[in-house]
Amino acid sequence: MSDPLRALRPWESPEVTSWGRLPMNALDRRTGALPLDGDWRFQLLPAPDAPVQGVWSSQPVPGAWTVQGTDDLPQYTNFAMPWGEFPPDSPAANPTGVYEREVDVPAAWAGRRIVLQVGAAGSVLLVHVDGRPVGVSKDSHLAAEFDLSGVVRPGGRAVLRLTVVKWSDASHLEDQDQWWHAGITRPVLLYATDPLRLADVTVRTRCDGTLRVDCQVRDAGGALPAGWYVTGELDGRLLTQDQEFERFKEKDGRVSDFLGEARLGTVVADARPWTAETPALHPLTVRLHRADGSVADTSHHRVGFREVEIRGRDLLLNGERVYIRGVNRHDFHPLTGRTVSYEDMRADLVTLKRFGFNAIRTAHYPNDPSLLDLADELGFYVIDEANIEAHDHAHEIADDPRYLGAFVDRVSRMVLRDKNHPCVIVWSLGNESDYGANHDAAAGWVRRHDPTRPLQYEGAAKLDWADPTVASDIACPMYAPLEDCVAHALSGRQTKPLIQCEYSHAMGNSNGTLADHWEAIESTPGLQGGFIWEFWDHGILQRVNDGRPAGRGGAGLYDHGVTTPGHRWAYGGDFGETIHDGAFVADGVVFPDRTPKPVMFEHREIAAPVRLAYTGGELRVTNHQHFRGLDRLAAEWRLSLADGGTRTAPAELPRVPAGGSAVVPMPFTLPEEGGEAWLTLRVTTADEEAWAPRGTEVCVPQVRLRAASRTVSATATAPGPPVEVDEDGLLVHPLLTAAPVLSLWRTPTDNDELGGMAARWRAWGLDATRRTLLDVRRGNTGVTVIAEYTTLAGAVRHEQVFTRVGGGIRIEETADLPQGLTDVPRVGSVFETVAGLDVLQWYGQGPWESYPDRSTGAPVGHHSLPVDELFTPYLRPQESGGRHGVRRFTLSAPDGTGFTVALDEPRQVSVTRYRDEDLAAAAHHDELVARPGCVVRLDAAHRGLGTASCGPDTSPGHLVRAGTHRWSWTLRPR
Ligand code: IPT
């Protein structure tokens, strides 16, 4: 083969991490560059050594060809490799994209150094210019630069060819839990510099205002560039150059490889420190001058004064132990795969900010560089993770010397790129790759190069959370049981901060017990937070008719988490893949279009910057932030009375510093009557914030001012027509199309399925219990119906006592679950209504969906929503739409007809358009057909959600056990 790059077969050589590639640096060369984005000529070869044909199509750059009309479609696997070859091999069938275009090199670049930057391409990139081999690069999530000076001619036209090989030895290091894609996924550009140039700039700060800027200067000219110097300007203030030296070898007035270094510094007495709450950035300009003072090169930075330190078992930010309220984030978009725009990334961060998150782990590779710019600006603590996940072959690779270079290369290049971002507080060596010498080599490089930040690696930390010798300064387990974390913190053995790198798996209807985690974190020294898995549900928008990704043409074909007809959110297996991991790719806190799932509201409240307490008749407001006062927040009081509606009053937040609290006057006098009373402080932004307009709701802390008076529920029987039951003992009611019967089933959530509970419940037959009527006893004021429900773990006796009460019917129910039936999904009633009852009003927790172990963030109050908006459209249909702590609800039609149900105590209730069998029959949300009436479920007990799809189940207190369950409710016309 004539092409030497392809002849070398770099796709099967782990030792080859690059060839002809320039070193990574922290300079942003985008300004003044020539963007090469847009349509490129394209052809997809079946293998990297297949001949290039004369026939071209076109592909947009940046973009993944897997979602842009080719036959090579996305494939989802968690950690299984999509093919069987062992490392370092890859399959012979290996889609290879050849991208080509002409470039007109500006004539004005004569005499300058010309560099090509490819933002990201993978898994292997080969670069040719005018048929000439220029370079090779691996690492699908970092940029590669190539020096084209002398290769292209200023004023001339060059043909640029970028060949992207999909599978390689490097794929074994990129085995992350996400879709497999291929293409040139970040922008491509050409830029020019003076031969004398800044090669890198390293910014270091302390929170006392100390600034140190280390500049590396190189010259490509060959002659000694004597007399150069650098200057710096921070917020308009000049920095002084206090050190300078040069390293090079000179011979006959020529230098081999000139390297000059200069240090700039200052102490900014009034520096505003950078924190996630107060992300103050100071503009810094660094200029490289020639001897005559003219400027050869300039670089711009934004400096955040901050310091990270581990002291004992605390991670300190500017000396303060900050809680890490994190999420794992992938670069993801439902139309473009892993190509993400600045606006999209900004929207991600704005969403996170509005829901109380302050930290991001860039799972599991360096994210798009703009993400870090935005994190600096909006305020997030970032764990920057290298692109190493050898999951399927972790054990073979971690110690394989053929991969040693790749480990050091991937980690060091990330650090070199991102070191100046104040947002980056911790480096991560990667994910789920066992632990071996290759990790220690990379860790050694990081510790030497950047002693200002801790590093972490779960694979090393997990051996022993306290071992100081392993390559992890943080104990960063994943999905550790909360009891284990607490026990470690209390053991006296803890040596490192404990911050879970992944916890609370958000697959489907999930994140049960999140509040328990935070209660423990906020009360246990040594526990400091964690990163929820994960931000995105990675559903790719797919056309149902031809099974193709909708691609960029799908813009606007979804809304509020739901696709428009003819489309669906594809997950694993939907593109015809045989090896896949199904809906495990849909495990985020937002839908594929970034619509927040209900857990986001739970998180927002758990992270509330303002807390409310009511004890001993005293109302106390606490500022729960680390650095800010309450001055940029506004608030309003809301009083919710069980029997008296809602009242509001303006609230004045006390002027207390971070961590401070104050007693505030009670804003309302409670009426004598009215039963239960709840006081809510609705906190909003008082000013325009970078992440939210003024008036955006921030949290709604709530306290109970008065408990419900335990008046024995309206027992007074009333005269009237007798309660009617049919020959099967089923209630006959004009508004009900299916009478209330016992339900022991919920359509399994992803947690129920993957945690193995659903299989047990099915084995017991809970999804298909058979009801046998045992007895019907009619009395003066009512009827008693006794039935038996058969399960394979024993029969359940169910009794319903129907009594005529003032204007309605009271239903007292008892279910006796035999001992074999312990841990069932629910015990409760289910019935169906006539069509037309389209609005639900309720007094209880809301307005968003809540479950027994995910109900901290749903305040008690009077809520109202159309029935169609109650159901949460999880990608794979499952139990959803529940509301916790419901005391009373009304279903009504526009003409005012309908009925009200009053419950004996706060209960789990759901009103949806779907029976369990409807949900079970649908694999995707778009397959569901809404019934005209409502399916109403009200529960004596409902199992917690937990997170067992990957991690701990719900807590024992949220299991539904065997024994006798009693509940009662009244049904009255509206
Ligand atoms: C863990 C992975 O790190 C993450 O990428 C994701 O797969 C997550 O689980 C589950 O969605 S690995 C798991 C085997 C603990």
Coordinates of N, CA and C and ligand atoms in Angstrom, one line a residue, residues 76 78-79 176-177 330 361 364 389 391 431-432 478-479 502 505 533-534 584 587 950, ligand 1:
Y76 N -25.6 0.7 21.4 CA -25.4 1.0 22.8 C -24.9 -0.3 23.6
N78 N -23.2 -1.1 27.6 CA -22.6 -0.6 28.8 C -21.2 -0.9 28.9
F79 N -20.8 -2.1 29.4 CA -19.4 -2.3 29.4 C -18.9 -3.5 28.5
Q176 N -16.9 3.1 27.4 CA -17.8 3.8 28.4 C -19.2 3.3 28.2
D177 N -20.0 3.5 29.2 CA -21.4 3.2 29.2 C -22.2 4.3 28.4
H330 N -22.3 13.4 30.5 CA -21.7 13.0 29.2 C -21.9 14.2 28.3
R361 N -19.0 15.7 37.4 CA -17.9 14.8 37.0 C -18.0 14.6 35.5
H364 N -17.2 10.0 30.9 CA -16.0 9.4 31.5 C -14.8 9.8 30.6
E389 N -11.6 4.1 29.9 CA -12.4 3.1 30.5 C -12.2 1.8 29.7
H391 N -13.3 -1.1 30.7 CA -14.2 -1.9 31.4 C -14.2 -3.4 31.1
N431 N -12.3 5.7 34.5 CA -13.4 5.0 35.1 C -13.2 3.5 34.9
E432 N -13.6 2.7 35.9 CA -13.8 1.3 35.8 C -12.8 0.6 34.9
M478 N -18.4 3.9 44.1 CA -19.6 4.0 43.4 C -20.7 3.1 44.0
Y479 N -21.9 3.7 44.1 CA -23.1 2.9 44.6 C -22.8 2.2 45.9
E502 N -20.1 8.0 41.9 CA -21.4 7.7 41.3 C -22.3 7.2 42.4
H505 N -28.5 6.0 41.2 CA -28.7 5.7 39.8 C -30.1 6.1 39.3
W533 N -25.6 9.4 39.3 CA -25.5 8.9 38.0 C -26.9 8.9 37.3
E534 N -27.1 9.7 36.3 CA -26.3 10.6 35.6 C -27.1 11.8 35.2
F584 N -30.7 0.7 29.7 CA -29.7 1.1 30.7 C -29.0 2.4 30.3
D587 N -30.7 6.6 32.0 CA -30.6 6.7 33.4 C -30.2 8.0 33.9
C950 N -28.9 -0.2 39.7 CA -27.4 -0.2 39.8 C -27.1 0.4 41.2
Ligands
IPT1 C1 -21.0 2.3 36.5 C2 -20.3 3.0 35.5 O1 -19.2 3.7 35.9 C3 -21.1 4.0 34.7 O2 -20.5 4.3 33.5 C4 -22.5 3.4 34.5 O3 -22.3 2.3 33.7 C5 -23.1 3.1 35.8 O4 -22.3 2.2 36.5 C6 -24.5 2.5 35.6 O5 -25.3 3.2 34.7 S1 -20.3 0.7 36.4 C7 -21.4 -0.4 37.3 C8 -21.0 -1.8 36.9 C9 -21.2 -0.3 38.8

